[in-house]
N, CA, C and O atoms as a DFTB+ gen file, in Angstrom:
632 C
 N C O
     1  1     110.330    -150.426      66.195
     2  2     110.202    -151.815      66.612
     3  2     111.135    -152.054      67.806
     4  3     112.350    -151.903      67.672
     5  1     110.678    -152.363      68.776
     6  2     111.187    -153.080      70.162
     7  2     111.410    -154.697      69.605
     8  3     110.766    -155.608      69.085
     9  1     112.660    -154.411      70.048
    10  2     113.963    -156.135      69.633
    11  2     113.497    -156.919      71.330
    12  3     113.974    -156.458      72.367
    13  1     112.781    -157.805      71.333
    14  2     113.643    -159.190      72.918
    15  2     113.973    -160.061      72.161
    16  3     113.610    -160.462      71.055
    17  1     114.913    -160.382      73.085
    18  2     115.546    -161.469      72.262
    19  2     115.499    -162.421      73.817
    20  3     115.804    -162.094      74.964
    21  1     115.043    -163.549      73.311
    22  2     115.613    -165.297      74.625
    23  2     116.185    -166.138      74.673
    24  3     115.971    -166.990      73.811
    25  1     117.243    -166.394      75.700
    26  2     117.825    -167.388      75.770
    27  2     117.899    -168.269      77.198
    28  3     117.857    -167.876      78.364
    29  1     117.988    -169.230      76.798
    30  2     118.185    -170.095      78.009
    31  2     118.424    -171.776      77.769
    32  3     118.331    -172.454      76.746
    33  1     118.783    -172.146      79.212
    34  2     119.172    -173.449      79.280
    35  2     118.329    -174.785      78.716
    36  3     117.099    -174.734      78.745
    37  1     118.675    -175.399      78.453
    38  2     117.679    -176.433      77.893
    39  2     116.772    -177.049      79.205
    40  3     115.600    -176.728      79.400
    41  1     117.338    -177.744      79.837
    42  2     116.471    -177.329      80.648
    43  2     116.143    -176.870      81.982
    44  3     116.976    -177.429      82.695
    45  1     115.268    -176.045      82.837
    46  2     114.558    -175.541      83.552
    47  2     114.374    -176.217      84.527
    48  3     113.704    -177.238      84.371
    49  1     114.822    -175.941      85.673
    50  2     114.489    -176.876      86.975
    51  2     112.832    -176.088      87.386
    52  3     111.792    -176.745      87.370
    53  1     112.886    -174.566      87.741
    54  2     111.678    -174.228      88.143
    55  2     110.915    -173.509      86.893
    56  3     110.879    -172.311      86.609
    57  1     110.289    -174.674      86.210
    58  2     109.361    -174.479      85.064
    59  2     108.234    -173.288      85.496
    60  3     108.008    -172.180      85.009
    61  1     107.654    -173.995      86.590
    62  2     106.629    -172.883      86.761
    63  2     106.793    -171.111      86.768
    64  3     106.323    -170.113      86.220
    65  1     107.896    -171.557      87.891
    66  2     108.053    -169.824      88.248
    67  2     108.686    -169.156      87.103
    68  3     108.600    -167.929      87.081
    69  1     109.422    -169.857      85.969
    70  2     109.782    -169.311      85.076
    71  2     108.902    -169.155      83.830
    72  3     109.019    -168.504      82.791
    73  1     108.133    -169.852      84.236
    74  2     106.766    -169.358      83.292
    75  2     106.360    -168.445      83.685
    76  3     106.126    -167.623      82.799
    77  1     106.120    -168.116      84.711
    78  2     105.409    -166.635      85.516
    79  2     105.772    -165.357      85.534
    80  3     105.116    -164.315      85.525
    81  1     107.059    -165.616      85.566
    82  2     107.971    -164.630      85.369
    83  2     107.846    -163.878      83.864
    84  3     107.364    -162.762      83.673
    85  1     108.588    -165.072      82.522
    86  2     108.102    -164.702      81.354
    87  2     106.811    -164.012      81.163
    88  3     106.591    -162.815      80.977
    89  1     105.865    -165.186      81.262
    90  2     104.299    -164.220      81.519
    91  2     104.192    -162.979      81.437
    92  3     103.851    -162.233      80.519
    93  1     104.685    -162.724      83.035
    94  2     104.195    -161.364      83.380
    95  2     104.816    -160.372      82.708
    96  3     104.353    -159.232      82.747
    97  1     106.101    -160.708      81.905
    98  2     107.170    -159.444      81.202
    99  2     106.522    -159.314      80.534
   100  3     105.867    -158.275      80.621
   101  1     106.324    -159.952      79.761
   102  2     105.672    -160.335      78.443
   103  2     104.015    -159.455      78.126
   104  3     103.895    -158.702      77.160
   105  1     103.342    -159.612      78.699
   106  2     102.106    -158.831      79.186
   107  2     103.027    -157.342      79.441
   108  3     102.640    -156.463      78.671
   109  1     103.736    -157.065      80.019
   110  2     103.914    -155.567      80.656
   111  2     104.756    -155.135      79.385
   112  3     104.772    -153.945      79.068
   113  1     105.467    -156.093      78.640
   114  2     106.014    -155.181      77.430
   115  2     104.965    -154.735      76.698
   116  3     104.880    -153.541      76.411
   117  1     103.921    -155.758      76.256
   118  2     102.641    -155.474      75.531
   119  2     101.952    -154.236      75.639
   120  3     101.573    -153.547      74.692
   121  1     101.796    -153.964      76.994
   122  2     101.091    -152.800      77.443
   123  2     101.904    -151.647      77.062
   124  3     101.250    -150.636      76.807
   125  1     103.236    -151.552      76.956
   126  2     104.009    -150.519      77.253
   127  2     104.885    -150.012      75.886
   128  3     105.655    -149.054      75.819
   129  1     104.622    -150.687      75.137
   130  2     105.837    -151.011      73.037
   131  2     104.515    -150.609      72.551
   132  3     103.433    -150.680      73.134
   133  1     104.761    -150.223      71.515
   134  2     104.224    -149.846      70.636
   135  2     103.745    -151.110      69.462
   136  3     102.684    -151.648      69.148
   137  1     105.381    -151.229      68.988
   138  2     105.379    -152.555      68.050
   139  2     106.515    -153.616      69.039
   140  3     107.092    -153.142      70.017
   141  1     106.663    -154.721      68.712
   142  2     107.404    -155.499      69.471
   143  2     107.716    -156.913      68.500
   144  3     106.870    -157.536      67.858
   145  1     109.079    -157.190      68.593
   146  2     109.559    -158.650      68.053
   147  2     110.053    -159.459      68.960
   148  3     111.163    -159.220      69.434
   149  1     109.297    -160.585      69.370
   150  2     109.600    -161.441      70.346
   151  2     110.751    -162.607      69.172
   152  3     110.247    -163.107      68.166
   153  1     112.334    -162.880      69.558
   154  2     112.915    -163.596      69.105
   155  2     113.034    -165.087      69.878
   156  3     113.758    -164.908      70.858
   157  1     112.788    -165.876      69.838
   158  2     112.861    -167.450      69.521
   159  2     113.828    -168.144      69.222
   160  3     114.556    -167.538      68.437
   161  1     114.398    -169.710      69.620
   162  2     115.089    -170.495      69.673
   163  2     114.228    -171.656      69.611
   164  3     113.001    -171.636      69.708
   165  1     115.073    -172.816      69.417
   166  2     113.631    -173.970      69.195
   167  2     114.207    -175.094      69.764
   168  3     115.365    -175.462      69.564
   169  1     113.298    -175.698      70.555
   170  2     113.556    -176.723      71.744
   171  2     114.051    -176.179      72.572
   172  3     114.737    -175.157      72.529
   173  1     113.622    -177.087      73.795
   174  2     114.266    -176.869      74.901
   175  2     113.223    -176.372      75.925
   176  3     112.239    -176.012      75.280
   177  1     113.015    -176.195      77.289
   178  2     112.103    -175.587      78.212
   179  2     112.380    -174.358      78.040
   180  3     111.383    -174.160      77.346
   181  1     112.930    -173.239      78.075
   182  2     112.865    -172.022      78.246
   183  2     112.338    -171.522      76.690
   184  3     111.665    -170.508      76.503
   185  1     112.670    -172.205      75.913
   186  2     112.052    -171.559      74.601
   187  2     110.525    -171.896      74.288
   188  3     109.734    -171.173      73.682
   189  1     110.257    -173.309      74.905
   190  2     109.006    -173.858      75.210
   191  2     108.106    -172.855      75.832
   192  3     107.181    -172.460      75.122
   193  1     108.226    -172.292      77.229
   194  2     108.133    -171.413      78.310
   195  2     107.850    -170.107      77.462
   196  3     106.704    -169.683      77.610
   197  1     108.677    -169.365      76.583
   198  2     108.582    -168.262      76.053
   199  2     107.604    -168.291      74.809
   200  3     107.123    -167.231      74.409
   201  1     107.431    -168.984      74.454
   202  2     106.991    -169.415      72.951
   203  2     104.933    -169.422      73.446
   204  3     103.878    -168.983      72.987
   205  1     105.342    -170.093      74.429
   206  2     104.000    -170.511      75.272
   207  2     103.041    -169.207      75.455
   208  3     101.912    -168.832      75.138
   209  1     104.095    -168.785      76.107
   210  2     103.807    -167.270      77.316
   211  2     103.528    -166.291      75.928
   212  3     102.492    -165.636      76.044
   213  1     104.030    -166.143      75.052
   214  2     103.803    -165.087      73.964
   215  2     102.539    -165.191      73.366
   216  3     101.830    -164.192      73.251
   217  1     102.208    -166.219      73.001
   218  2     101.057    -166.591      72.189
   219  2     100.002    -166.456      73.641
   220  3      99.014    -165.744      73.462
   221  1     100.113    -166.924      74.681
   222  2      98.770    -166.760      75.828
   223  2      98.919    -165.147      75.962
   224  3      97.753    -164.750      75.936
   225  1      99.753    -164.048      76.088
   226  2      99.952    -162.979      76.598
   227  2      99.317    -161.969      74.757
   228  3      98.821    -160.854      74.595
   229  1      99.644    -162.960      73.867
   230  2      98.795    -162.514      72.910
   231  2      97.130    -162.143      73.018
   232  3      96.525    -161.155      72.601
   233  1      96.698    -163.221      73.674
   234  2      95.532    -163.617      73.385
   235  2      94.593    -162.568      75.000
   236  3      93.387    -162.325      74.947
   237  1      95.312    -162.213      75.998
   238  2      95.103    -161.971      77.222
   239  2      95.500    -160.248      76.778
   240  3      94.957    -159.441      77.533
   241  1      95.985    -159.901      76.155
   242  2      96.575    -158.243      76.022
   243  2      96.332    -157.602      75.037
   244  3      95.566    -156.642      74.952
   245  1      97.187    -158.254      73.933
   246  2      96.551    -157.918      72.118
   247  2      98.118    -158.531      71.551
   248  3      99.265    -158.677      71.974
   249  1      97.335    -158.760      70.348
   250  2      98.476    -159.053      68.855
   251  2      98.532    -158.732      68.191
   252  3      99.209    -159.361      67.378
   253  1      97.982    -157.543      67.772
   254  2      97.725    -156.514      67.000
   255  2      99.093    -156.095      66.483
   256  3      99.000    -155.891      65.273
   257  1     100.508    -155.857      66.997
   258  2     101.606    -155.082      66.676
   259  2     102.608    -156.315      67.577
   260  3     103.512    -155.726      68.170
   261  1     102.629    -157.106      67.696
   262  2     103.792    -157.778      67.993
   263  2     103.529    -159.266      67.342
   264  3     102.484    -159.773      66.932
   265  1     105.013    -159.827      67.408
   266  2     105.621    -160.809      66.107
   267  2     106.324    -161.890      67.355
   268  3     107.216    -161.485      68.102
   269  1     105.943    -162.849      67.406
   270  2     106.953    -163.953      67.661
   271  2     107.445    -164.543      66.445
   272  3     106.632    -164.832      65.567
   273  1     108.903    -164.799      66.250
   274  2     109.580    -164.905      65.624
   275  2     110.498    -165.621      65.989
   276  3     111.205    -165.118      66.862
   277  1     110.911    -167.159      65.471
   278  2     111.555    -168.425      64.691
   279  2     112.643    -167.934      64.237
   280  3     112.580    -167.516      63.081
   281  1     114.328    -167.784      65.153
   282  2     115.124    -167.754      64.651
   283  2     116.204    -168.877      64.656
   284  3     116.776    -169.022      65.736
   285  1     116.606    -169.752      63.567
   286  2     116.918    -170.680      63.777
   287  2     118.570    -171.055      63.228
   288  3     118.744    -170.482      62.153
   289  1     119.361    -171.557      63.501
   290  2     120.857    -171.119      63.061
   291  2     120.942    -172.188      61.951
   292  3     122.086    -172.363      61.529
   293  1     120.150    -172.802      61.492
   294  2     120.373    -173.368      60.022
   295  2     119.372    -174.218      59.790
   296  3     119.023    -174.959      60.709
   297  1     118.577    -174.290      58.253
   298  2     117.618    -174.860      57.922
   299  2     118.106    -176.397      58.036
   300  3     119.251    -176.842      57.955
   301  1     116.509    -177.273      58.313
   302  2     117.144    -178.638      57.491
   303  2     116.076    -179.016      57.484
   304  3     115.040    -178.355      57.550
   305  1     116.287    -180.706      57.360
   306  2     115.407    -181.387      56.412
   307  2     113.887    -181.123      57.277
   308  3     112.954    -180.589      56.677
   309  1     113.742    -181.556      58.750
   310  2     112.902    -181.334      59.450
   311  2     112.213    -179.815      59.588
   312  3     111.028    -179.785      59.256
   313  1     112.758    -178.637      60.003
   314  2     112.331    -177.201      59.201
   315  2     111.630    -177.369      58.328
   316  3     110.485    -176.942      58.471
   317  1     111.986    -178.058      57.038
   318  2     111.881    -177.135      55.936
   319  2     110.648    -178.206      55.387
   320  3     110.100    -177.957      54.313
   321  1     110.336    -179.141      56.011
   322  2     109.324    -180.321      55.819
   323  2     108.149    -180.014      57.264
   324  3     107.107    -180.655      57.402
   325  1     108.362    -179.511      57.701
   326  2     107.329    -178.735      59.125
   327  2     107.460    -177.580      58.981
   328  3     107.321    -177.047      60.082
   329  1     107.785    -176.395      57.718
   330  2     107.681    -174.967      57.935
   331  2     105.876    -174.766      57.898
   332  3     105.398    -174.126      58.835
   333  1     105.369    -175.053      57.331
   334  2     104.259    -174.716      57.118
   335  2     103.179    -175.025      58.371
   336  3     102.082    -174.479      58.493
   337  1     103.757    -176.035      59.273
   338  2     103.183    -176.214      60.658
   339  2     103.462    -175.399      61.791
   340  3     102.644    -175.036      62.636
   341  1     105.191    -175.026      61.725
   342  2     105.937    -174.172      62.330
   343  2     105.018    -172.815      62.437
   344  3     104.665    -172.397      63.539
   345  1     104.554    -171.978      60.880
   346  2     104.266    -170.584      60.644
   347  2     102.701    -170.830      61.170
   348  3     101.994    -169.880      60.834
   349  1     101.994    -171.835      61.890
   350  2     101.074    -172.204      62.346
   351  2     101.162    -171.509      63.746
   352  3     100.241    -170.784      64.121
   353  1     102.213    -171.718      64.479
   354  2     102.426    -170.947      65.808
   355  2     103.432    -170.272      65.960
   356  3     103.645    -170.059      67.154
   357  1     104.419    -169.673      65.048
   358  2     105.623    -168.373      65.181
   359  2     104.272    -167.992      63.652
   360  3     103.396    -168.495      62.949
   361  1     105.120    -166.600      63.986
   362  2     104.366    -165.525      62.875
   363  2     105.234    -165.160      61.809
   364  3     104.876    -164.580      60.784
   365  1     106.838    -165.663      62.203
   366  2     107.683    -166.070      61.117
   367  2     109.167    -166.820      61.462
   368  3     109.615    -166.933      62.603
   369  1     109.768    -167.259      60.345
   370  2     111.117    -168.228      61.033
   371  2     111.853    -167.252      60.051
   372  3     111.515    -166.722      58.993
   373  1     112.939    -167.222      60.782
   374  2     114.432    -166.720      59.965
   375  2     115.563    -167.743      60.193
   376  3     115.968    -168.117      61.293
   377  1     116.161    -168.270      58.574
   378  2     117.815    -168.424      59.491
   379  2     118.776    -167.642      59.275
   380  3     119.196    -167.310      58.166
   381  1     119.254    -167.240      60.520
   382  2     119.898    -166.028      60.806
   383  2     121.566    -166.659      60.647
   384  3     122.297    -166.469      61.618
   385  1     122.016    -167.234      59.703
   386  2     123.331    -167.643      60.202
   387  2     123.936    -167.737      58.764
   388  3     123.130    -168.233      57.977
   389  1     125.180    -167.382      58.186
   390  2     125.477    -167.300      57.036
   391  2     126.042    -168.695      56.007
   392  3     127.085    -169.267      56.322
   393  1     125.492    -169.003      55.170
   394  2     125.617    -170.524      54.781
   395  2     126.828    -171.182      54.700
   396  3     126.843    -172.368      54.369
   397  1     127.872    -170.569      54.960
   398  2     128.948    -170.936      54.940
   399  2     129.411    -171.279      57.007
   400  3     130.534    -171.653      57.346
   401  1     128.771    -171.140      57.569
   402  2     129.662    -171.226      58.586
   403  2     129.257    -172.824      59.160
   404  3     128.253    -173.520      59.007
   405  1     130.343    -172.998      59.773
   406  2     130.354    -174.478      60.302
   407  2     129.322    -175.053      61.149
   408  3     128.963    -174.227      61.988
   409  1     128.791    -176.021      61.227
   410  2     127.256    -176.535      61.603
   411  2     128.012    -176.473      63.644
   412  3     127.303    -176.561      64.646
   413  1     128.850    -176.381      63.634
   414  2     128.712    -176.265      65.259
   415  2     129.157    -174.769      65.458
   416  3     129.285    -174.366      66.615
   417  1     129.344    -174.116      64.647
   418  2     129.433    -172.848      65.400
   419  2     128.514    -171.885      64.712
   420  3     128.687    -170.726      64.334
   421  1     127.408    -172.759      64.655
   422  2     126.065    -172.328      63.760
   423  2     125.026    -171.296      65.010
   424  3     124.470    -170.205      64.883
   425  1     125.136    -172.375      66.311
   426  2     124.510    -171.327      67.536
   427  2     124.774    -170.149      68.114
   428  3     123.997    -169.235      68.389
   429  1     125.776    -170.228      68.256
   430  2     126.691    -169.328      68.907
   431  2     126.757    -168.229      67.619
   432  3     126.572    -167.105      68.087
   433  1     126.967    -168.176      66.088
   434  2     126.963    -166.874      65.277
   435  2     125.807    -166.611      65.615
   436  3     125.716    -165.500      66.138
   437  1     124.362    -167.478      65.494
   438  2     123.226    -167.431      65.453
   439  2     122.608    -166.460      66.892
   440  3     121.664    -165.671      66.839
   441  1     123.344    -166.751      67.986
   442  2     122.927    -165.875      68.872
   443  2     123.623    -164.517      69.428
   444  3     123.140    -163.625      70.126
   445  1     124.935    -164.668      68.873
   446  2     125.559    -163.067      68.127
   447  2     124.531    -162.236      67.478
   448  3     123.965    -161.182      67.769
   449  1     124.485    -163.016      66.564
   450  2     123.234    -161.763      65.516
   451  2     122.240    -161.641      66.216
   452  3     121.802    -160.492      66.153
   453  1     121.415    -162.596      67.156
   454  2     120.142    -162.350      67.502
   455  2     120.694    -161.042      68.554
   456  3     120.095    -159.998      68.298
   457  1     121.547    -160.935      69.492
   458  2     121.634    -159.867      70.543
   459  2     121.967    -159.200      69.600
   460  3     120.901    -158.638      69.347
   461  1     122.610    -158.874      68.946
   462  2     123.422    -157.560      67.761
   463  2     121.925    -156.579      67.812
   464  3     121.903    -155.410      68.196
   465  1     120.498    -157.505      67.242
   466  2     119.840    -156.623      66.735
   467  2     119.076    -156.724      67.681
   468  3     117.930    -156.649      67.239
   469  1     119.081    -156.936      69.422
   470  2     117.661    -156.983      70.438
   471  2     117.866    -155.312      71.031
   472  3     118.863    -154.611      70.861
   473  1     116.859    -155.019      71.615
   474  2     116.788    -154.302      73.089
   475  2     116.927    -154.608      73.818
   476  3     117.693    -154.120      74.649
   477  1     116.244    -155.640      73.951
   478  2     116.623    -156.435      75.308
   479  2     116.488    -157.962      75.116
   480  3     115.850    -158.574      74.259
   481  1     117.343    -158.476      76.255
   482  2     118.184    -159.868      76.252
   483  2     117.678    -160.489      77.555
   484  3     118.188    -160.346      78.666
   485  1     116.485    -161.272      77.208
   486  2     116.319    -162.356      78.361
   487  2     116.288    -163.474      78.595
   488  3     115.623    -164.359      78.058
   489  1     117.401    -163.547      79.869
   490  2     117.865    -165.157      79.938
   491  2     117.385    -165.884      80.896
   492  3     116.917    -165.206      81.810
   493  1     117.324    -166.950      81.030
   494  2     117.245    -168.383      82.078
   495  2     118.561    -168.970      82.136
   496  3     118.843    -169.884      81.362
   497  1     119.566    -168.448      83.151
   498  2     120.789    -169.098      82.742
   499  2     121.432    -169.042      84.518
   500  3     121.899    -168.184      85.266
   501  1     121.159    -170.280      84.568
   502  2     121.953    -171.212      86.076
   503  2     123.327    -171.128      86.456
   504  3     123.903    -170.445      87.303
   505  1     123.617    -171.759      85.845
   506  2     125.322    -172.358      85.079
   507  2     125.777    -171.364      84.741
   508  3     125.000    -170.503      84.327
   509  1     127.006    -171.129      84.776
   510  2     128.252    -170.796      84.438
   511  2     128.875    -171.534      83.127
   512  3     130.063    -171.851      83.078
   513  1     128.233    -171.702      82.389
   514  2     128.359    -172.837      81.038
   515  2     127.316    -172.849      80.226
   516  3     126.220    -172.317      80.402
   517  1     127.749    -173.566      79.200
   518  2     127.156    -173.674      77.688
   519  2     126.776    -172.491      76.789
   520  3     127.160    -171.343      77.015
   521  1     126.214    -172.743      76.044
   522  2     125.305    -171.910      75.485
   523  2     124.796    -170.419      75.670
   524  3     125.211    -169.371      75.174
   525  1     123.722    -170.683      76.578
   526  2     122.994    -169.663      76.982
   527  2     123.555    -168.660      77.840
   528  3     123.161    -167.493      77.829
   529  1     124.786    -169.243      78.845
   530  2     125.569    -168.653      79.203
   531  2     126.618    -167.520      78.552
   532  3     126.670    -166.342      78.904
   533  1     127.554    -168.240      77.378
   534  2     127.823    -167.881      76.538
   535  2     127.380    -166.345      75.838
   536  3     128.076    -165.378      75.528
   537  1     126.153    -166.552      75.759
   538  2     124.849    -165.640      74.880
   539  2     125.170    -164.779      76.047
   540  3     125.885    -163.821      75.752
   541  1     124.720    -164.900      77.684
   542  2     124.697    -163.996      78.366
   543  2     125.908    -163.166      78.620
   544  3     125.827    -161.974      78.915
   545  1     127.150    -163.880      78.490
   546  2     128.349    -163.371      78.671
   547  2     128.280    -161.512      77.182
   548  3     128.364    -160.312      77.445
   549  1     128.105    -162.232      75.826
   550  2     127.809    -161.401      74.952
   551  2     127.460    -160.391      75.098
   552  3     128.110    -159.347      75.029
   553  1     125.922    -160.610      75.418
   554  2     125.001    -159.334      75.614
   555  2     125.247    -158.456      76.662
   556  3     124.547    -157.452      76.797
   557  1     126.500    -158.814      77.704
   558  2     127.154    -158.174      78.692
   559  2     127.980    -157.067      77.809
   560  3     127.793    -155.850      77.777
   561  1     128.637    -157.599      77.331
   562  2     130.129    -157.666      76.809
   563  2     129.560    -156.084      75.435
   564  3     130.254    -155.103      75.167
   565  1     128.543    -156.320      75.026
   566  2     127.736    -155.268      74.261
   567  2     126.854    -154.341      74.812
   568  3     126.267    -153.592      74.032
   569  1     126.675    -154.260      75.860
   570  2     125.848    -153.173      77.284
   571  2     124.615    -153.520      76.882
   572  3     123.788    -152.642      77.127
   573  1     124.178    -154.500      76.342
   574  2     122.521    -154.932      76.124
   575  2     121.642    -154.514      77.471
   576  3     122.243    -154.354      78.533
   577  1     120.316    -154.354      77.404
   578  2     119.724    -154.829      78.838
   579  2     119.304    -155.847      78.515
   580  3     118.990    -156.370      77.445
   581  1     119.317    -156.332      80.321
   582  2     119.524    -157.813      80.119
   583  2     118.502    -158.067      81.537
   584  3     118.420    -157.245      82.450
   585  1     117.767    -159.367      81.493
   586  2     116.991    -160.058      82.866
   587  2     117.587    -160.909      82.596
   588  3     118.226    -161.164      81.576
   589  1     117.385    -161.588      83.755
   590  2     118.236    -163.358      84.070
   591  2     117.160    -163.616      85.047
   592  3     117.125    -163.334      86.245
   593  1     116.461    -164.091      84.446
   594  2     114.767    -164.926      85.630
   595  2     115.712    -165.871      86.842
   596  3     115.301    -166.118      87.976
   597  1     117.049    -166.307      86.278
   598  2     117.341    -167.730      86.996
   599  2     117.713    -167.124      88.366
   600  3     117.462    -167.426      89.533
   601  1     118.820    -165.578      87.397
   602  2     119.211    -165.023      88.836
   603  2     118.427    -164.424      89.742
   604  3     118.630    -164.507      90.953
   605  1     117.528    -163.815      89.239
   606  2     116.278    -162.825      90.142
   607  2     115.691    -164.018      90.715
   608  3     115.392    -163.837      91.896
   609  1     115.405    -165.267      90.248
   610  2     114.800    -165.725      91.042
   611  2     115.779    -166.332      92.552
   612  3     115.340    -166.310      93.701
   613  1     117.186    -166.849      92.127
   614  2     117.983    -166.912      93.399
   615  2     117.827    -166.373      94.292
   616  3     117.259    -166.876      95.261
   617  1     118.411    -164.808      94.262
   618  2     118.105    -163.691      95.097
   619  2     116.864    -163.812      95.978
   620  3     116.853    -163.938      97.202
   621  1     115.968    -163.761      95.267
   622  2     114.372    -163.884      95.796
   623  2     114.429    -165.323      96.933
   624  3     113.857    -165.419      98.019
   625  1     115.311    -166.333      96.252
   626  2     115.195    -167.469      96.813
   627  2     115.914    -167.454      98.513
   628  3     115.526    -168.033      99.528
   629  1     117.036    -166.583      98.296
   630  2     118.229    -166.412      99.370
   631  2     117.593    -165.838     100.802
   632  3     118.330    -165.632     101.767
């Protein structure tokens, strides 16, 4: 099983091109994995964007051997009252975060574990801050491979 794991900013200044981008990985992992676990975050444009792109790149390549997958850093009332709508468009949800840890440092364990177990780590990350940043700093910090759409697309932009 081939691990991606995504992260990114809430939100996305260039929606499109970062749809395109996703897209096209997304399709070329398909062609190229065998089996594949696409990992998930919930809300936000880039998870929107990925979530999107998986299920169309499903339907355009095959779904035969790959999983989008709902990882979420703690159940609640909304989850667990929309799981059954949720498993309507992820193919499964996990919460990946241990019940004891504190509801704000629920993301951040939550996206520890998600890089711990990826191949690869792809981000949408602008800023020098928050979150997703954070995540990217990690998956550095652990020799992950890693894309950054935000940065490739700079470069491209420069």
């Amino acid at each position: 099983m081939y691990t991606v794991s995504f992260f990114g900013h809430r939100v996305v200044q260039r929606f499109d091109d970062a749809d395109g981008a996703v897209y096209g990985l997304i399709c070329a992992l398909l062609r190229e994995k065998e089996r594949l676990d696409f990992l998930v975050g919930f809300g936000g444009d880039f998870n929107d964007i990925v979530s999107a792109a998986v299920r169309r790149a499903h339907k355009a390549v095959r779904d035969d051997t790959a999983t989008l997958t709902l990882v979420l850093p703690y159940e609640n009332a909304a989850t667990r009252k929309d799981s059954n709508l949720l498993l309507q468009y992820y193919d499964a949800i996990e919460v990946d975060v241990p019940a004891d840890t504190y509801f704000k440092a629920a993301y951040s364990v939550r996206n520890r574990r998600v890089i711990d177990r990826s191949d690869l780590c792809v981000f949408y990350v602008e800023r020098e801050s928050g979150g997703a940043y954070a995540a990217l700093c990690y998956a550095r910090k652990k020799g992950k491979e890693i894309i950054n759409f935000a940065e490739n697309m700079k470069r491209l932009q420069d």
